[in-house]
Amino acid sequence: MMRIIKWIALLFLLAPGVSLAALCAPPFYSYSVTVATGGITVPRTAEPGTPISEVFGPFYTGNINGYQCNYVSQVYINLNTVLTPSSYSDVYETNVPGVGFKLFKSVGGSQYGVSPSPFITVDFPVCYTTGCYIDGVLPNLYMQFYATSNNVGQGVLSLPKPLAIIATHSNSDRNINIFRHLSISNTITITPEKGCSVTNPNQTVTLLDVKTSALKSNAGRYPGGKDFNIGLSCTPQTKVSMKFEGTTMTGRNDVLANQSTGTDSAGSSVGIQMMYGNNPVTLGQTFLVVNDAKETETLPFKAHYYYNGGDLQLQQGGDVAASATFSFTYQ
């Protein structure tokens, strides 16, 4: 009979330890924050591995004051979902191609990235004979978005909810108790900056020789011309307009003046006219070239001699030279 009493007493002594272990889970809170409420426009000049947004935060995750556990515990933070790592430290890919994000805490000016693997943030609480206590301020978190490739897509980000979790983790039984959630609550739209880059910005177009008698037979644009193209690499769906500028022939805003001088010049009665499709290019005037750009566009032009009907300086021939610059605007 005496043995039974001792066994019951021993069971009674163990029971508080079991119940106390179950208590090692601080009160649960869920935090929701908003970032980039106006969306993110990605500059065309953004290099892979560089930020495309400001740093958002700090995001408050609370603290733990004197929370009692009967075993030595760790508190850790990690991303809630296994994500695809980018080629850049602590930056994870999103559903929008070429866009990643980094979630991190900042200590002494250094960034410590949060990953899908546990990251210890409050290590080994203070332990007394009465038990162990988790006592510390949880880290404020920050977030920033990055370009992860040269080809950035367009769309709405789909981030895990919650994005990050904070939990206690027992060294003894590996028990996990999640007690904080951090979520991004708003919609974030990624929009690549509209624009194009020119793949062949500097060109020399050489026209074939033509007889002065052939020019003089018909005033106006000489039918034989020289094709040239301007290549573009564009953000898809960009609306592209273009403008040429240069010195014009007197009385003609669609003919480049002959800038060849000296005894070998053909004179001011001959110039160069550029055509886009069937239309002469008017110098100094903006015109639409692409309404809905693809990633690669080629703009076809043709250069012609133009004779205004005046006297040719050299009956036996001469030089004709002209130059123009061009620029683009985007919508």
Short mmCIF file of C-alpha atoms in Angstrom, two decimals:
data_model
loop_
_atom_site.label_atom_id
_atom_site.label_comp_id
_atom_site.label_asym_id
_atom_site.label_seq_id
_atom_site.Cartn_x
_atom_site.Cartn_y
_atom_site.Cartn_z
CA MET A 1 0.00 0.00 0.00
CA MET A 2 2.86 2.27 0.86
CA ARG A 3 4.45 1.75 -2.58
CA ILE A 4 1.28 2.86 -4.34
CA ILE A 5 1.24 6.11 -2.39
CA LYS A 6 4.84 6.89 -3.40
CA TRP A 7 4.10 6.17 -7.04
CA ILE A 8 1.12 8.54 -6.98
CA ALA A 9 3.23 11.24 -5.34
CA LEU A 10 5.91 10.89 -8.01
CA LEU A 11 3.32 11.24 -10.74
CA PHE A 12 2.02 14.34 -9.03
CA LEU A 13 5.50 15.88 -9.04
CA LEU A 14 6.01 15.23 -12.77
CA ALA A 15 2.73 16.72 -13.84
CA PRO A 16 3.68 20.40 -13.27
CA GLY A 17 6.78 19.94 -15.47
CA VAL A 18 4.68 18.66 -18.36
CA SER A 19 2.16 21.46 -18.13
CA LEU A 20 4.90 24.08 -17.81
CA ALA A 21 6.57 22.85 -21.03
CA ALA A 22 3.33 23.38 -22.87
CA LEU A 23 3.33 26.98 -21.70
CA CYS A 24 6.45 27.88 -23.69
CA ALA A 25 4.46 29.63 -26.38
CA PRO A 26 4.14 33.42 -25.96
CA PRO A 27 0.81 35.08 -26.82
CA PHE A 28 0.05 35.00 -30.53
CA TYR A 29 -0.11 38.21 -32.57
CA SER A 30 -0.47 38.74 -36.30
CA TYR A 31 0.98 41.89 -37.85
CA SER A 32 -0.03 43.20 -41.28
CA VAL A 33 1.88 45.97 -43.02
CA THR A 34 1.62 47.81 -46.33
CA VAL A 35 4.52 48.54 -48.68
CA ALA A 36 4.85 50.18 -52.10
CA THR A 37 1.21 51.25 -52.14
CA GLY A 38 1.74 53.11 -55.41
CA GLY A 39 3.37 50.10 -57.05
CA ILE A 40 6.97 49.82 -58.23
CA THR A 41 8.18 51.18 -61.56
CA VAL A 42 11.40 49.42 -62.54
CA PRO A 43 13.92 51.70 -64.31
CA ARG A 44 15.23 50.42 -67.63
CA THR A 45 18.73 51.03 -66.29
CA ALA A 46 18.24 48.73 -63.28
CA GLU A 47 21.09 46.22 -63.09
CA PRO A 48 20.51 42.70 -61.73
CA GLY A 49 21.25 42.59 -58.02
CA THR A 50 20.43 46.26 -57.44
CA PRO A 51 17.43 47.68 -55.50
CA ILE A 52 14.37 48.80 -57.46
CA SER A 53 12.54 50.24 -54.46
CA GLU A 54 13.17 52.13 -51.28
CA VAL A 55 13.64 50.28 -48.00
CA PHE A 56 10.27 49.69 -46.32
CA GLY A 57 9.99 49.47 -42.56
CA PRO A 58 10.72 49.15 -39.75
CA PHE A 59 8.00 46.58 -39.11
CA TYR A 60 7.33 46.09 -35.41
CA THR A 61 7.08 42.46 -34.24
CA GLY A 62 6.66 43.05 -30.50
CA ASN A 63 8.71 41.80 -27.58
CA ILE A 64 8.78 39.03 -24.98
CA ASN A 65 9.07 40.11 -21.37
CA GLY A 66 9.86 37.48 -18.79
CA TYR A 67 8.06 34.64 -20.50
CA GLN A 68 8.65 31.47 -18.54
CA CYS A 69 9.73 28.12 -19.99
CA ASN A 70 10.98 25.12 -18.09
CA TYR A 71 13.57 24.29 -20.72
CA VAL A 72 16.22 26.25 -22.54
CA SER A 73 14.56 27.61 -25.69
CA GLN A 74 15.48 29.63 -28.72
CA VAL A 75 13.40 32.23 -30.51
CA TYR A 76 13.84 32.33 -34.25
CA ILE A 77 12.41 34.02 -37.33
CA ASN A 78 12.16 32.71 -40.87
CA LEU A 79 10.20 33.03 -44.07
CA ASN A 80 7.00 31.03 -43.87
CA THR A 81 7.43 29.33 -47.27
CA VAL A 82 10.36 27.79 -49.11
CA LEU A 83 11.12 30.23 -51.91
CA THR A 84 13.49 30.19 -54.86
CA PRO A 85 16.74 31.95 -54.00
CA SER A 86 18.09 34.39 -56.57
CA SER A 87 21.75 34.73 -57.49
CA TYR A 88 22.06 37.53 -54.93
CA SER A 89 22.55 37.23 -51.19
CA ASP A 90 19.32 36.91 -49.17
CA VAL A 91 17.18 37.93 -52.18
CA TYR A 92 14.33 35.57 -53.14
CA GLU A 93 12.49 35.41 -56.45
CA THR A 94 8.84 36.38 -56.76
CA ASN A 95 6.17 35.36 -59.26
CA VAL A 96 7.04 38.36 -61.45
CA PRO A 97 10.08 37.50 -63.61
CA GLY A 98 13.20 39.46 -62.76
CA VAL A 99 11.87 40.76 -59.43
CA GLY A 100 13.00 39.58 -56.00
CA PHE A 101 12.75 40.76 -52.40
CA LYS A 102 14.85 40.78 -49.26
CA LEU A 103 13.42 40.68 -45.73
CA PHE A 104 16.04 41.57 -43.14
CA LYS A 105 16.86 42.99 -39.75
CA SER A 106 19.43 45.73 -39.35
CA VAL A 107 21.96 45.74 -36.54
CA GLY A 108 24.73 48.31 -36.31
CA GLY A 109 24.35 49.22 -39.97
CA SER A 110 24.64 45.59 -41.12
CA GLN A 111 21.80 43.68 -42.74
CA TYR A 112 20.90 40.14 -41.70
CA GLY A 113 18.60 38.52 -44.22
CA VAL A 114 15.63 36.35 -43.24
CA SER A 115 15.53 33.04 -45.07
CA PRO A 116 13.28 29.95 -45.12
CA SER A 117 15.74 28.36 -42.67
CA PRO A 118 15.45 29.29 -38.97
CA PHE A 119 17.42 32.37 -38.02
CA ILE A 120 18.02 32.67 -34.27
CA THR A 121 17.15 36.15 -33.09
CA VAL A 122 16.94 35.78 -29.27
CA ASP A 123 19.25 33.00 -28.15
CA PHE A 124 19.23 31.05 -24.86
CA PRO A 125 17.05 32.90 -22.36
CA VAL A 126 18.04 33.53 -18.78
CA CYS A 127 17.59 30.45 -16.58
CA TYR A 128 17.13 30.34 -12.80
CA THR A 129 16.22 27.58 -10.37
CA THR A 130 12.60 28.55 -10.86
CA GLY A 131 12.78 28.08 -14.60
CA CYS A 132 14.01 29.73 -17.83
CA TYR A 133 12.70 33.05 -19.04
CA ILE A 134 12.60 34.38 -22.60
CA ASP A 135 13.20 38.07 -22.16
CA GLY A 136 14.02 40.33 -25.10
CA VAL A 137 12.88 42.73 -27.76
CA LEU A 138 12.06 41.08 -31.07
CA PRO A 139 13.80 42.67 -34.06
CA ASN A 140 12.20 45.26 -36.26
CA LEU A 141 12.18 43.99 -39.84
CA TYR A 142 12.74 45.76 -43.14
CA MET A 143 11.96 44.89 -46.76
CA GLN A 144 13.34 45.91 -50.13
CA PHE A 145 12.75 44.79 -53.72
CA TYR A 146 15.50 43.97 -56.22
CA ALA A 147 16.04 43.36 -59.92
CA THR A 148 17.23 39.79 -60.39
CA SER A 149 17.67 39.77 -64.19
CA ASN A 150 17.89 42.13 -67.16
CA ASN A 151 14.38 41.18 -68.27
CA VAL A 152 11.89 42.43 -65.70
CA GLY A 153 8.30 41.36 -66.20
CA GLN A 154 5.05 43.10 -65.42
CA GLY A 155 2.33 41.98 -63.02
CA VAL A 156 0.97 41.82 -59.49
CA LEU A 157 3.23 40.30 -56.84
CA SER A 158 1.95 37.22 -55.08
CA LEU A 159 3.79 37.00 -51.74
CA PRO A 160 3.27 34.23 -49.15
CA LYS A 161 0.82 35.00 -46.36
CA PRO A 162 2.13 35.17 -43.75
CA LEU A 163 5.43 36.23 -45.21
CA ALA A 164 7.42 35.50 -42.05
CA ILE A 165 6.91 33.70 -38.76
CA ILE A 166 8.51 33.98 -35.32
CA ALA A 167 8.53 30.96 -33.06
CA THR A 168 10.05 29.38 -29.97
CA HIS A 169 12.09 26.27 -30.56
CA SER A 170 12.99 23.85 -27.77
CA ASN A 171 16.48 22.45 -27.64
CA SER A 172 15.16 19.43 -25.81
CA ASP A 173 12.15 18.15 -27.74
CA ARG A 174 12.39 20.31 -30.92
CA ASN A 175 8.88 21.54 -30.25
CA ILE A 176 7.91 24.57 -32.34
CA ASN A 177 5.42 27.17 -31.17
CA ILE A 178 4.64 29.94 -33.67
CA PHE A 179 3.61 33.12 -31.90
CA ARG A 180 4.05 35.90 -34.50
CA HIS A 181 2.93 36.33 -38.11
CA LEU A 182 4.08 39.13 -40.42
CA SER A 183 2.10 39.65 -43.64
CA ILE A 184 2.06 42.16 -46.49
CA SER A 185 -1.58 43.17 -46.79
CA ASN A 186 -1.72 45.29 -49.94
CA THR A 187 -1.45 44.63 -53.67
CA ILE A 188 1.91 45.51 -55.23
CA THR A 189 2.05 46.05 -58.99
CA ILE A 190 5.36 45.83 -60.87
CA THR A 191 5.61 48.00 -63.99
CA PRO A 192 8.76 48.17 -66.13
CA GLU A 193 9.61 51.72 -67.15
CA LYS A 194 8.46 52.50 -70.68
CA GLY A 195 11.23 53.15 -73.13
CA CYS A 196 13.69 51.82 -75.69
CA SER A 197 17.41 51.74 -76.24
CA VAL A 198 18.92 52.18 -79.69
CA THR A 199 21.02 49.23 -80.83
CA ASN A 200 22.84 51.16 -83.60
CA PRO A 201 22.85 54.81 -82.52
CA ASN A 202 25.64 56.09 -84.81
CA GLN A 203 25.41 55.46 -88.52
CA THR A 204 26.96 56.69 -91.74
CA VAL A 205 24.71 56.30 -94.78
CA THR A 206 26.54 56.49 -98.10
CA LEU A 207 24.46 57.19 -101.19
CA LEU A 208 25.53 56.05 -104.65
CA ASP A 209 26.99 58.58 -107.04
CA VAL A 210 24.52 60.19 -109.43
CA LYS A 211 25.12 62.26 -112.56
CA THR A 212 24.35 65.96 -112.40
CA SER A 213 22.42 65.64 -115.66
CA ALA A 214 20.14 63.05 -114.00
CA LEU A 215 19.46 65.37 -111.08
CA LYS A 216 18.76 68.35 -113.33
CA SER A 217 16.29 66.41 -115.44
CA ASN A 218 13.75 66.36 -112.61
CA ALA A 219 13.63 68.70 -109.62
CA GLY A 220 12.62 67.10 -106.36
CA ARG A 221 13.50 63.79 -104.75
CA TYR A 222 15.81 61.61 -106.79
CA PRO A 223 14.21 58.16 -107.10
CA GLY A 224 17.26 56.09 -106.30
CA GLY A 225 17.84 55.97 -102.53
CA LYS A 226 19.76 54.18 -99.81
CA ASP A 227 18.00 52.09 -97.16
CA PHE A 228 19.04 52.26 -93.52
CA ASN A 229 17.49 50.97 -90.32
CA ILE A 230 17.40 52.10 -86.71
CA GLY A 231 17.11 49.19 -84.28
CA LEU A 232 15.36 49.41 -80.92
CA SER A 233 15.24 47.25 -77.82
CA CYS A 234 12.03 48.20 -76.02
CA THR A 235 9.87 47.58 -73.03
CA PRO A 236 6.90 45.72 -74.54
CA GLN A 237 3.74 47.74 -75.15
CA THR A 238 5.64 51.03 -75.34
CA LYS A 239 4.31 53.73 -77.65
CA VAL A 240 7.31 55.27 -79.42
CA SER A 241 7.56 58.63 -81.16
CA MET A 242 10.62 60.05 -82.88
CA LYS A 243 12.08 63.38 -83.97
CA PHE A 244 14.96 64.21 -86.35
CA GLU A 245 16.80 67.50 -86.15
CA GLY A 246 19.34 69.10 -88.43
CA THR A 247 20.09 72.06 -90.69
CA THR A 248 17.43 72.32 -93.37
CA MET A 249 17.55 73.47 -96.97
CA THR A 250 16.24 77.00 -97.47
CA GLY A 251 12.47 76.81 -97.97
CA ARG A 252 12.30 73.04 -97.23
CA ASN A 253 11.81 71.70 -93.67
CA ASP A 254 11.90 68.12 -94.96
CA VAL A 255 15.33 68.29 -96.64
CA LEU A 256 18.71 68.35 -94.94
CA ALA A 257 20.97 71.07 -96.30
CA ASN A 258 24.23 70.24 -98.01
CA GLN A 259 26.95 70.94 -95.45
CA SER A 260 29.83 70.16 -97.77
CA THR A 261 31.84 73.33 -98.33
CA GLY A 262 34.72 74.45 -100.44
CA THR A 263 35.54 74.03 -104.09
CA ASP A 264 34.35 70.42 -104.17
CA SER A 265 30.83 71.13 -102.88
CA ALA A 266 27.84 70.55 -105.14
CA GLY A 267 26.26 73.69 -103.66
CA SER A 268 23.07 74.55 -101.82
CA SER A 269 20.68 73.36 -104.54
CA VAL A 270 21.19 69.72 -103.54
CA GLY A 271 20.36 68.19 -100.17
CA ILE A 272 19.30 64.91 -98.57
CA GLN A 273 15.71 63.88 -97.93
CA MET A 274 14.85 61.04 -95.55
CA MET A 275 11.73 58.95 -96.00
CA TYR A 276 9.86 56.91 -93.40
CA GLY A 277 7.56 54.67 -95.36
CA ASN A 278 6.01 56.84 -98.05
CA ASN A 279 6.36 60.07 -96.08
CA PRO A 280 9.22 62.57 -96.04
CA VAL A 281 10.64 63.17 -92.57
CA THR A 282 9.95 66.72 -91.43
CA LEU A 283 12.90 68.00 -89.42
CA GLY A 284 12.03 69.17 -85.91
CA GLN A 285 8.63 67.47 -85.96
CA THR A 286 7.70 64.49 -83.75
CA PHE A 287 5.99 61.55 -85.45
CA LEU A 288 4.75 58.15 -84.28
CA VAL A 289 6.91 55.19 -85.28
CA VAL A 290 5.62 52.32 -83.06
CA ASN A 291 2.21 52.18 -81.44
CA ASP A 292 2.67 48.96 -79.42
CA ALA A 293 6.31 47.96 -79.26
CA LYS A 294 7.65 44.44 -79.05
CA GLU A 295 10.96 43.73 -77.32
CA THR A 296 12.78 44.25 -80.62
CA GLU A 297 11.77 46.78 -83.27
CA THR A 298 13.39 47.85 -86.55
CA LEU A 299 12.57 51.27 -88.03
CA PRO A 300 13.12 51.37 -91.83
CA PHE A 301 14.23 54.61 -93.50
CA LYS A 302 15.57 55.62 -96.89
CA ALA A 303 17.84 58.54 -97.80
CA HIS A 304 17.54 60.30 -101.20
CA TYR A 305 19.26 63.11 -103.02
CA TYR A 306 16.99 66.12 -103.36
CA TYR A 307 17.38 68.81 -106.03
CA ASN A 308 15.45 72.06 -105.62
CA GLY A 309 15.80 73.19 -109.23
CA GLY A 310 18.47 75.85 -108.66
CA ASP A 311 21.91 76.14 -110.15
CA LEU A 312 24.37 73.36 -109.41
CA GLN A 313 27.67 74.82 -108.25
CA LEU A 314 29.74 72.35 -110.24
CA GLN A 315 28.51 71.21 -113.60
CA GLN A 316 30.99 68.35 -113.50
CA GLY A 317 29.81 67.20 -110.06
CA GLY A 318 30.59 67.71 -106.40
CA ASP A 319 30.11 66.50 -102.85
CA VAL A 320 26.89 66.36 -100.85
CA ALA A 321 27.02 65.79 -97.08
CA ALA A 322 24.41 66.23 -94.37
CA SER A 323 23.91 65.16 -90.76
CA ALA A 324 20.97 64.73 -88.44
CA THR A 325 20.34 63.72 -84.87
CA PHE A 326 17.30 61.84 -83.59
CA SER A 327 15.53 61.42 -80.29
CA PHE A 328 12.63 59.39 -78.91
CA THR A 329 9.72 59.97 -76.57
CA TYR A 330 7.75 57.17 -74.91
CA GLN A 331 4.28 56.54 -73.57
#
